[in-house]
CSV table of C-alpha atoms and ligand atoms in Angstrom, one decimal:
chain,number,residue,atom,x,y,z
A,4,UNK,CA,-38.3,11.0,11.7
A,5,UNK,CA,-35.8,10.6,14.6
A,6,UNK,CA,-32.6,12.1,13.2
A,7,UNK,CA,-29.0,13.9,13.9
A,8,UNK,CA,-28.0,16.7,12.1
A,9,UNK,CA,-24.0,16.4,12.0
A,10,UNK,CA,-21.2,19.1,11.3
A,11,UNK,CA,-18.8,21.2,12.5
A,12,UNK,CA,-19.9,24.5,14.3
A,13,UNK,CA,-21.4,27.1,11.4
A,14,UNK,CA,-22.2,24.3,8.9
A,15,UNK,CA,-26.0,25.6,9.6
A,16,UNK,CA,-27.4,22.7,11.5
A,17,UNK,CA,-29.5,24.9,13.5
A,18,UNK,CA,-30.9,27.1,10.9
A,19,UNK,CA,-31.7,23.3,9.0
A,20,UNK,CA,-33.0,22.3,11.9
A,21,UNK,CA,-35.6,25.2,12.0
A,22,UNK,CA,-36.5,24.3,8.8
A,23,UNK,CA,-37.4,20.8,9.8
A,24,UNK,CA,-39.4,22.2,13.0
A,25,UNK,CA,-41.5,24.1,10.6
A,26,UNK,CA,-41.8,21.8,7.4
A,27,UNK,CA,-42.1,18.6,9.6
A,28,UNK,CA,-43.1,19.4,13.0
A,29,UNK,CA,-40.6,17.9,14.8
A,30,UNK,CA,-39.0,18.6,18.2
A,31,UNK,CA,-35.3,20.7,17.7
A,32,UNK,CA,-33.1,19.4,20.4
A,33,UNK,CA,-30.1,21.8,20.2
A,34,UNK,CA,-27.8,21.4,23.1
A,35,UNK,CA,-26.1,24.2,22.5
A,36,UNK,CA,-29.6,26.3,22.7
A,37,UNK,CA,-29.8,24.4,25.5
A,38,UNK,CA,-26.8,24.9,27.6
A,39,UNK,CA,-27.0,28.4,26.5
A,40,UNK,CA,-30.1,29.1,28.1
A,41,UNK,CA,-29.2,27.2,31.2
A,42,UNK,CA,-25.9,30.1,31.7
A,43,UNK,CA,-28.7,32.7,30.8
A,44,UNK,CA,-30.7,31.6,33.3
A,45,UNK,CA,-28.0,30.8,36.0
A,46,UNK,CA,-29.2,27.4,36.3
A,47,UNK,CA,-26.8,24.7,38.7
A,48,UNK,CA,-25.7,23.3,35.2
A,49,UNK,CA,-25.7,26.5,33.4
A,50,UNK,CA,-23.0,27.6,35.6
A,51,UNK,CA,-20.8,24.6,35.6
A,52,UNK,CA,-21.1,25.0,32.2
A,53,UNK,CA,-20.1,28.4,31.4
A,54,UNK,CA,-17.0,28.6,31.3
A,55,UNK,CA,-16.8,25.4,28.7
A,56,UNK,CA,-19.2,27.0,26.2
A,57,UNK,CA,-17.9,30.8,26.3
A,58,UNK,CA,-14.3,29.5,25.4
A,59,UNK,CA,-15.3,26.7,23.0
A,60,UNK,CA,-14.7,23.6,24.9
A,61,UNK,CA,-16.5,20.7,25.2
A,62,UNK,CA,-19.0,20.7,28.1
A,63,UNK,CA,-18.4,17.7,30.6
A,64,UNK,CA,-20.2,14.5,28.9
A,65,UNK,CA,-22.4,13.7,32.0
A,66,UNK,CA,-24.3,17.5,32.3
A,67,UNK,CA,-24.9,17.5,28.3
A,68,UNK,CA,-26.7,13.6,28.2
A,69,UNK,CA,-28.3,15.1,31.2
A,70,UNK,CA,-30.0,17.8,28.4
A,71,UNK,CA,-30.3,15.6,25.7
A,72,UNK,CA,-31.8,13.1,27.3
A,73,UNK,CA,-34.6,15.6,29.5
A,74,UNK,CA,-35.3,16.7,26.0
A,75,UNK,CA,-35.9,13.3,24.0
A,76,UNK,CA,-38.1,12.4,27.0
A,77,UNK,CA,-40.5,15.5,26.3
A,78,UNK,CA,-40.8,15.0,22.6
A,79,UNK,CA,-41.6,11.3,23.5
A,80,UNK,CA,-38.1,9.9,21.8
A,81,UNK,CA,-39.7,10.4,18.5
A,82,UNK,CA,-40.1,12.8,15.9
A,83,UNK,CA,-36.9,15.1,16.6
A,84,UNK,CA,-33.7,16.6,15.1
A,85,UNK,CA,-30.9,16.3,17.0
A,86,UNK,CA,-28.4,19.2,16.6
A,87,UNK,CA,-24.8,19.4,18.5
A,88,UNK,CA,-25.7,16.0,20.4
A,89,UNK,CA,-23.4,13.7,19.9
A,90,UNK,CA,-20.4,15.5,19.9
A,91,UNK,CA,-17.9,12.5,21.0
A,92,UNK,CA,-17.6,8.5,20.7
A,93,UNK,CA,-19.0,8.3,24.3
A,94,UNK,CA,-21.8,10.9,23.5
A,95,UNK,CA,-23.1,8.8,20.4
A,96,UNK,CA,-23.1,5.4,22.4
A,97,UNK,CA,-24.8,7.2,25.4
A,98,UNK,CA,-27.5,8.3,23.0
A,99,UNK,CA,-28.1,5.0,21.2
A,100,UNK,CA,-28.3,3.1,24.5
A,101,UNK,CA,-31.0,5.7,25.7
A,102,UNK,CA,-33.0,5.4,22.5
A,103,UNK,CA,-32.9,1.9,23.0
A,104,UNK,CA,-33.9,2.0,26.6
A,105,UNK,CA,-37.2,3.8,25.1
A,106,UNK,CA,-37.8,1.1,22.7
A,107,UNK,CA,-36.7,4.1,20.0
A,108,UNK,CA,-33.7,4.4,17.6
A,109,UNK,CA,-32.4,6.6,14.7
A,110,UNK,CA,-33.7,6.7,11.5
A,111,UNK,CA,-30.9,8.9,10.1
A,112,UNK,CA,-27.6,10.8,10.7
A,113,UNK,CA,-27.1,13.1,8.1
A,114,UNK,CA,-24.1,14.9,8.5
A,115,UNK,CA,-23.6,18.2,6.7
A,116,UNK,CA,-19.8,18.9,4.8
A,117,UNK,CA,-18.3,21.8,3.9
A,118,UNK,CA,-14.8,23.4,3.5
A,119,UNK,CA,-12.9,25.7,6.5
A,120,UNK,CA,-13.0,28.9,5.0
A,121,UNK,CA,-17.5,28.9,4.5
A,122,UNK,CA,-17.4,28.0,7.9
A,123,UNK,CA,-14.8,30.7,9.6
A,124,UNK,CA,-16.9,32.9,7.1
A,125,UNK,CA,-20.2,32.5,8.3
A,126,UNK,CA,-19.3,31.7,12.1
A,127,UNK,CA,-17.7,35.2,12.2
A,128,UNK,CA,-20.4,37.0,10.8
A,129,UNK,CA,-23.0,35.2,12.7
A,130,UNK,CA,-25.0,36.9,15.1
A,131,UNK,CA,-28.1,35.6,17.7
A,132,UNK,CA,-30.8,36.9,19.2
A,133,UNK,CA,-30.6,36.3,22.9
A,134,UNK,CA,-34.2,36.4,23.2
A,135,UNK,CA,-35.4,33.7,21.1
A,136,UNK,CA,-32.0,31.9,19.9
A,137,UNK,CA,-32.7,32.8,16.1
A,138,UNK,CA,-29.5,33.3,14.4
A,139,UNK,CA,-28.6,35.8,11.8
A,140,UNK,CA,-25.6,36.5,9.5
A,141,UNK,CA,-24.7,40.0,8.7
A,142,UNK,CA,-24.6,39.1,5.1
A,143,UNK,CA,-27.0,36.3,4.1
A,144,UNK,CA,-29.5,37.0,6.7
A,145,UNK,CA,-29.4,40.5,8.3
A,146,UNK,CA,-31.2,41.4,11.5
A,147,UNK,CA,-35.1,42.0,10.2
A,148,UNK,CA,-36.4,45.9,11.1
A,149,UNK,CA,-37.9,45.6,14.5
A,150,UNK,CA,-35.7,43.5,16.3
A,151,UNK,CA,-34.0,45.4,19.1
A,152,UNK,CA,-30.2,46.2,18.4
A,153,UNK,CA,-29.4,45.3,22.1
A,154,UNK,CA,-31.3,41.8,21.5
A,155,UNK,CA,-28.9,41.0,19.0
A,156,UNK,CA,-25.2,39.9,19.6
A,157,UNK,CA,-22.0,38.3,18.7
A,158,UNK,CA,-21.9,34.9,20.7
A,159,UNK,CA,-18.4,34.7,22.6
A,160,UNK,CA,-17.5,31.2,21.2
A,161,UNK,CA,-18.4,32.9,17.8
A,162,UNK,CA,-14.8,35.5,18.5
A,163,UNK,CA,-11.7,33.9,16.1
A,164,UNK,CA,-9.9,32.5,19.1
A,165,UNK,CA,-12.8,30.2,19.6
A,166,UNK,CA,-13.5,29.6,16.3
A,167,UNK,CA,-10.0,28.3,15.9
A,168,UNK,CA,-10.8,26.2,18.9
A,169,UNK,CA,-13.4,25.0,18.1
A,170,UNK,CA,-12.8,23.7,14.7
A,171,UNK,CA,-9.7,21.7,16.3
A,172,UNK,CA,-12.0,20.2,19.3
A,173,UNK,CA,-14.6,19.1,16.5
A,174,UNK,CA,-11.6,17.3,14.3
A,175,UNK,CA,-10.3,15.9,17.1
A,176,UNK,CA,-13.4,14.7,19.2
A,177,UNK,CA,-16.6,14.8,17.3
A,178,UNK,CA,-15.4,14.0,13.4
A,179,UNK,CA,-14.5,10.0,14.6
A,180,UNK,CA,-18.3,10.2,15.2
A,181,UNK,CA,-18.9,10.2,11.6
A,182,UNK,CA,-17.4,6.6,11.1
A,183,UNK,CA,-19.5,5.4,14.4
A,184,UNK,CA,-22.3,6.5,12.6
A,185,UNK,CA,-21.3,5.0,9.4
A,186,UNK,CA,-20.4,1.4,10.6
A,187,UNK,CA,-23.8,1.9,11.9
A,188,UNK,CA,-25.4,2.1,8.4
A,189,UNK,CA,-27.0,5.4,9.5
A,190,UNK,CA,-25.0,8.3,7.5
A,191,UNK,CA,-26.3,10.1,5.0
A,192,UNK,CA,-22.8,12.9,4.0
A,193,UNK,CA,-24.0,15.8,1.9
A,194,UNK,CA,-23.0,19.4,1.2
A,195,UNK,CA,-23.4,21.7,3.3
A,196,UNK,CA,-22.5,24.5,1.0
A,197,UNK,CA,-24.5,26.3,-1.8
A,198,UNK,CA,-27.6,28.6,-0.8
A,199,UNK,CA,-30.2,27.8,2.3
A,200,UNK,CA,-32.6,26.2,0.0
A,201,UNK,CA,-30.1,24.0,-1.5
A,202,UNK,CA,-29.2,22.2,1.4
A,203,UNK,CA,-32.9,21.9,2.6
A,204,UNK,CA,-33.9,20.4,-0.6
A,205,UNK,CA,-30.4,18.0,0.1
A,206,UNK,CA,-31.7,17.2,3.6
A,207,UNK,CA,-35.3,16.7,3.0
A,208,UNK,CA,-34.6,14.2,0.2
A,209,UNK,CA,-32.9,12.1,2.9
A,210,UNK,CA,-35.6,12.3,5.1
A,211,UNK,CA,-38.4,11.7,3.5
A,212,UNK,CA,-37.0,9.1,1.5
A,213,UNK,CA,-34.0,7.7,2.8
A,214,UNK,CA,-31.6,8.5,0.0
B,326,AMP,P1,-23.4,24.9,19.5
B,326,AMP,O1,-24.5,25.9,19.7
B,326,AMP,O2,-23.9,23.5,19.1
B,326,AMP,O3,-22.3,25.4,18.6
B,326,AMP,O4,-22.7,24.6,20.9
B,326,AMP,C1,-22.1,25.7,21.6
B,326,AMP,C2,-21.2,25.2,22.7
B,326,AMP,O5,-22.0,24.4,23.6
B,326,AMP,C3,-20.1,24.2,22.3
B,326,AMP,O6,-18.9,24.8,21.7
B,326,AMP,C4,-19.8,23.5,23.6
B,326,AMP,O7,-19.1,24.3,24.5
B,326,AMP,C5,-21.2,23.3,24.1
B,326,AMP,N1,-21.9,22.1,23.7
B,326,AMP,C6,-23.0,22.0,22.9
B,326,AMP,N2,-23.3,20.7,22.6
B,326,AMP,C7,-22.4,20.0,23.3
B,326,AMP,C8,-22.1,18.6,23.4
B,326,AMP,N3,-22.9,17.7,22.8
B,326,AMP,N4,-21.1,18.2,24.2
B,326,AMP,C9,-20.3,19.0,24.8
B,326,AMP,N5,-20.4,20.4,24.7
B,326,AMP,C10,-21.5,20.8,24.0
């Protein structure tokens, strides 16, 4: 399985993702859990890109294929979810020339749909744990006992300003991916909304057997 898990911010992609990780045993490549833990860690690249990610802009192309690609090279260009990579036109043809460079290629893009108001929903009640990048929503999927309140926060990009951006940068710049993907013959659209199990039932069909 070498697939991308597509949709806007708060469609779930990374919580799907997980579920892939533990059902399948693949690699998640989230560059968003990437770039995240390169500003935690005051990396060179984490802190050209903090200012992008805490206000909800698109990272620079260059620094993002430069995490993508470190990643797909240490799960062997096989067996992985992509999540948040590509995000733009240049992004998706960077990506399928690097597969291709590693005699690898996609088996799927299955993009993930749902209305505005789910997703300004569950991206403002979303919270993360900074320690291990789980994600919670104060509803759906409260913080478990144990966890330590200071652990657990709201992310800035998460904050309605950057919602608002965010959801503009990914109509704008990443949605045109959808039809790259489709000429492509790799897309897979399905619904995004409905309960956790739903959509993992939805995705999992598509994997494991192509419809
Ligand atoms: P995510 O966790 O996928 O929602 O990503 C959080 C933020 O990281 C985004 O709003 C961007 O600032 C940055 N980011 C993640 N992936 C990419 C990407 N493929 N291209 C550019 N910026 C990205």
């Amino acid at each position: 399985m070498r697939i991308v898990l597509f949709g806007p911010p708060g469609v779930g992609k990374g919580s799907q993702a997980s579920m892939l990780v533990e059902k399948r045993g693949v690699a998640h490549i989230s560059t968003g859990i990437l770039l995240r833990r390169a500003i935690r860690e005051e990396t060179e690249l984490g802190l050209k890109a903090k200012e992008y990610v805490e206000s909800g802009h698109l990272v620079p192309g260059a620094l993002v294929r430069e995490l993508a690609n470190g990643a797909l090279r240490e799960a062997g260009f096989d067996q992985f979810v992509l999540d948040g990579y590509p995000r733009t036109i240049d992004q998706a043809n960077w990506l399928m020339s690097d597969l291709e460079e590693n005699d690898s290629s996609l088996t799927a893009v299955i993009s993930l749909v749902v209305s505005d108001h789910v997703i300004v929903d569950r991206l403002s009640k979303r919270r993360i744990n900074i320690r291990t990048g789980e994600n919670y929503h104060l509803d759906y999927k409260p913080v478990p006992a144990g966890v330590p309140e200071e652990d657990v926060v709201q992310r800035k990009d998460d904050r309605p300003d950057a919602i608002l951006h965010r959801l503009g940068v990914y109509r704008k710049e990443t949605y045109p991916v959808v039809a790259f993907f489709r000429e492509r013959g790799l897309l897979h659209e399905i619904s995004g909304e409905g309960s956790f199990t739903d959509v993992c039932d939805r995705i999992l069909q598509v994997v494991d057997t192509g419809d």
